[in-house]
Coordinates of N, CA, C and O in Angstrom, one line a residue:
X1 N -7.4 -13.5 -6.8 CA -6.0 -13.4 -6.5 C -5.8 -13.6 -5.0 O -5.1 -14.5 -4.6
X2 N -6.3 -12.8 -4.2 CA -6.2 -12.9 -2.7 C -5.0 -13.6 -2.2 O -4.9 -14.7 -1.8
X3 N -3.9 -12.8 -2.2 CA -2.6 -13.3 -1.7 C -2.2 -12.5 -0.5 O -2.6 -11.3 -0.3
X4 N -1.4 -13.1 0.4 CA -0.9 -12.4 1.6 C 0.6 -12.3 1.4 O 1.3 -13.2 1.1
X5 N 1.1 -11.0 1.6 CA 2.5 -10.7 1.5 C 2.9 -10.3 2.9 O 2.3 -9.3 3.4
X6 N 3.9 -10.9 3.5 CA 4.3 -10.6 4.9 C 5.8 -10.7 5.1 O 6.5 -11.4 4.3
X7 N 6.2 -10.0 6.1 CA 7.6 -10.1 6.6 C 7.5 -9.9 8.1 O 6.5 -9.9 8.7
X8 N 8.7 -9.8 8.7 CA 8.7 -9.6 10.1 C 8.2 -8.2 10.5 O 7.9 -7.9 11.7
X9 N 8.1 -7.3 9.5 CA 7.7 -5.9 9.8 C 6.2 -5.6 9.4 O 5.6 -4.7 9.9
X10 N 5.6 -6.4 8.5 CA 4.3 -6.0 8.0 C 3.6 -7.2 7.4 O 4.3 -8.2 7.0
X11 N 2.3 -7.1 7.3 CA 1.5 -8.2 6.6 C 0.4 -7.5 5.8 O -0.4 -6.7 6.4
X12 N 0.2 -7.8 4.5 CA -0.8 -7.2 3.7 C -1.5 -8.2 2.8 O -0.8 -9.1 2.2
X13 N -2.8 -8.1 2.8 CA -3.5 -9.0 1.9 C -3.7 -8.2 0.6 O -4.1 -7.0 0.6
X14 N -3.5 -8.8 -0.6 CA -3.6 -8.2 -1.9 C -4.7 -8.8 -2.7 O -4.6 -10.1 -2.9
X15 N -5.6 -8.0 -3.1 CA -6.7 -8.5 -4.0 C -6.8 -7.6 -5.2 O -6.4 -6.5 -5.1
X16 N -7.5 -8.1 -6.2 CA -7.8 -7.2 -7.4 C -9.3 -6.9 -7.2 O -10.1 -7.8 -7.2
X17 N -9.6 -5.6 -7.2 CA -11.0 -5.1 -7.1 C -11.5 -4.7 -8.4 O -10.8 -4.0 -9.1
X18 N -12.7 -5.2 -8.8 CA -13.2 -4.8 -10.1 C -14.5 -4.0 -9.9 O -15.3 -3.8 -10.9
X19 N -14.7 -3.4 -8.7 CA -16.0 -2.7 -8.5 C -15.9 -1.2 -8.9 O -16.9 -0.5 -9.0
X20 N -14.7 -0.7 -9.1 CA -14.5 0.7 -9.5 C -14.7 0.9 -11.0 O -15.2 0.1 -11.7
X21 N -14.1 2.0 -11.5 CA -14.1 2.3 -12.9 C -13.3 1.4 -13.7 O -13.4 1.3 -14.9
X22 N -12.3 0.7 -13.1 CA -11.5 -0.2 -13.7 C -10.8 -1.1 -12.7 O -10.9 -0.8 -11.5
X23 N -10.1 -2.1 -13.0 CA -9.4 -2.9 -12.0 C -8.4 -2.1 -11.2 O -7.7 -1.2 -11.7
X24 N -8.3 -2.4 -10.0 CA -7.3 -1.8 -9.1 C -6.9 -2.8 -8.0 O -7.6 -3.7 -7.7
X25 N -5.8 -2.5 -7.3 CA -5.4 -3.4 -6.2 C -6.1 -2.9 -5.0 O -6.3 -1.7 -4.7
X26 N -6.6 -3.9 -4.2 CA -7.1 -3.6 -2.9 C -6.1 -4.2 -1.9 O -5.8 -5.4 -1.9
X27 N -5.5 -3.3 -1.1 CA -4.5 -3.7 -0.1 C -5.1 -3.6 1.3 O -5.7 -2.5 1.6
X28 N -5.0 -4.6 2.1 CA -5.5 -4.6 3.4 C -4.4 -4.9 4.4 O -3.7 -5.9 4.3
X29 N -4.2 -3.9 5.3 CA -3.2 -4.1 6.4 C -3.7 -5.2 7.4 O -4.8 -5.0 7.9
X30 N -3.0 -6.3 7.5 CA -3.5 -7.3 8.4 C -3.6 -7.0 9.8 O -4.4 -7.5 10.6
X31 N -2.8 -6.1 10.3 CA -2.8 -5.7 11.7 C -3.9 -4.8 12.0 O -4.6 -5.0 13.0
X32 N -4.2 -3.8 11.2 CA -5.2 -2.8 11.6 C -6.5 -3.0 10.8 O -7.6 -2.5 11.2
X33 N -6.5 -3.7 9.7 CA -7.7 -3.8 8.8 C -7.9 -2.7 7.9 O -8.8 -2.7 7.1
X34 N -7.0 -1.7 7.9 CA -7.1 -0.5 7.0 C -6.9 -1.0 5.6 O -6.1 -1.8 5.3
X35 N -7.8 -0.4 4.7 CA -7.8 -0.7 3.3 C -7.4 0.5 2.4 O -7.8 1.6 2.7
X36 N -6.6 0.2 1.4 CA -6.2 1.2 0.4 C -6.4 0.6 -1.0 O -6.0 -0.5 -1.2
X37 N -6.9 1.4 -1.9 CA -7.0 1.0 -3.3 C -6.0 1.7 -4.1 O -5.8 2.9 -3.9
X38 N -5.3 1.0 -5.0 CA -4.3 1.6 -5.9 C -4.7 1.3 -7.3 O -4.8 0.1 -7.7
X39 N -4.9 2.4 -8.1 CA -5.2 2.1 -9.6 C -3.9 2.1 -10.4 O -2.8 2.3 -9.8
X40 N -4.0 2.0 -11.7 CA -2.8 1.8 -12.5 C -1.9 3.0 -12.4 O -0.7 2.9 -12.4
X41 N -2.5 4.2 -12.4 CA -1.7 5.5 -12.3 C -0.9 5.5 -11.0 O 0.3 5.9 -11.0
X42 N -1.5 5.2 -9.9 CA -0.8 5.2 -8.6 C 0.3 4.1 -8.6 O 1.4 4.4 -8.1
X43 N 0.0 3.0 -9.1 CA 1.0 1.9 -9.2 C 2.2 2.3 -10.1 O 3.4 2.1 -9.7
X44 N 1.9 2.9 -11.2 CA 3.0 3.4 -12.1 C 3.9 4.5 -11.4 O 5.1 4.5 -11.5
X45 N 3.2 5.3 -10.6 CA 3.9 6.4 -9.9 C 4.9 5.8 -8.9 O 6.0 6.2 -8.8
X46 N 4.5 4.7 -8.2 CA 5.4 4.0 -7.3 C 6.6 3.5 -8.1 O 7.7 3.6 -7.6
X47 N 6.4 2.9 -9.2 CA 7.4 2.3 -10.0 C 8.5 3.3 -10.4 O 9.7 3.1 -10.4
X48 N 8.0 4.5 -10.7 CA 8.9 5.6 -11.2 C 9.5 6.4 -10.1 O 10.3 7.3 -10.4
X49 N 9.1 6.3 -8.9 CA 9.7 7.0 -7.8 C 11.2 6.8 -7.7 O 11.7 5.6 -7.7
X50 N 12.0 7.9 -7.5 CA 13.4 7.7 -7.3 C 13.6 6.9 -5.9 O 12.7 7.1 -5.0
X51 N 14.7 6.2 -5.8 CA 14.9 5.4 -4.5 C 14.7 6.2 -3.3 O 14.1 5.8 -2.3
X52 N 15.3 7.4 -3.2 CA 15.2 8.2 -2.0 C 13.7 8.6 -1.6 O 13.4 8.6 -0.4
X53 N 12.9 8.8 -2.6 CA 11.5 9.2 -2.3 C 10.7 8.0 -1.8 O 9.9 8.1 -0.8
X54 N 11.0 6.8 -2.3 CA 10.4 5.6 -1.7 C 10.8 5.3 -0.3 O 10.0 4.9 0.5
X55 N 12.1 5.5 0.0 CA 12.6 5.3 1.3 C 11.9 6.2 2.3 O 11.6 5.8 3.5
X56 N 11.5 7.5 1.9 CA 10.8 8.4 2.8 C 9.4 7.8 3.1 O 9.0 7.9 4.3
X57 N 8.8 7.2 2.2 CA 7.5 6.6 2.4 C 7.6 5.4 3.3 O 6.6 5.1 4.0
X58 N 8.7 4.7 3.4 CA 8.8 3.5 4.2 C 9.1 3.8 5.6 O 9.2 2.9 6.5
X59 N 9.4 5.1 6.0 CA 9.6 5.4 7.4 C 8.3 5.5 8.2 O 7.5 6.4 8.0
X60 N 8.1 4.4 9.0 CA 6.8 4.4 9.7 C 6.6 5.5 10.7 O 5.5 5.8 11.1
X61 N 7.7 6.1 11.2 CA 7.5 7.2 12.1 C 6.9 8.5 11.5 O 6.4 9.3 12.2
X62 N 6.9 8.5 10.2 CA 6.4 9.7 9.5 C 4.9 9.8 9.6 O 4.4 10.9 9.8
X63 N 4.2 8.7 9.6 CA 2.7 8.7 9.7 C 2.1 7.7 10.6 O 1.2 7.9 11.3
X64 N 2.6 6.5 10.5 CA 2.0 5.3 11.2 C 1.9 5.4 12.7 O 1.0 5.0 13.3
X65 N 3.0 5.9 13.3 CA 3.0 5.9 14.8 C 2.6 7.2 15.4 O 2.8 7.4 16.6
X66 N 2.0 8.1 14.6 CA 1.6 9.4 15.2 C 0.2 9.3 15.8 O -0.6 8.5 15.3
X67 N -0.1 10.0 16.8 CA -1.4 10.1 17.4 C -2.3 10.8 16.5 O -2.0 11.8 15.9
X68 N -3.5 10.3 16.3 CA -4.5 10.9 15.4 C -5.3 12.0 16.1 O -5.6 12.0 17.2

């Protein structure tokens, strides 16, 4: 699959990973190289989130720009 999805705000490479217990998405942040895997349950959870909950996740000041 290996697709890149980008906008003026972000860029992510999307692959399907078959190395785990089942297929899952492998998401790679193009800016930092950080990788996250999402399985079917996690993806379904995103689909079912109410709009307000998803908007909270999209706020980059909540996690992304904090000092570690």
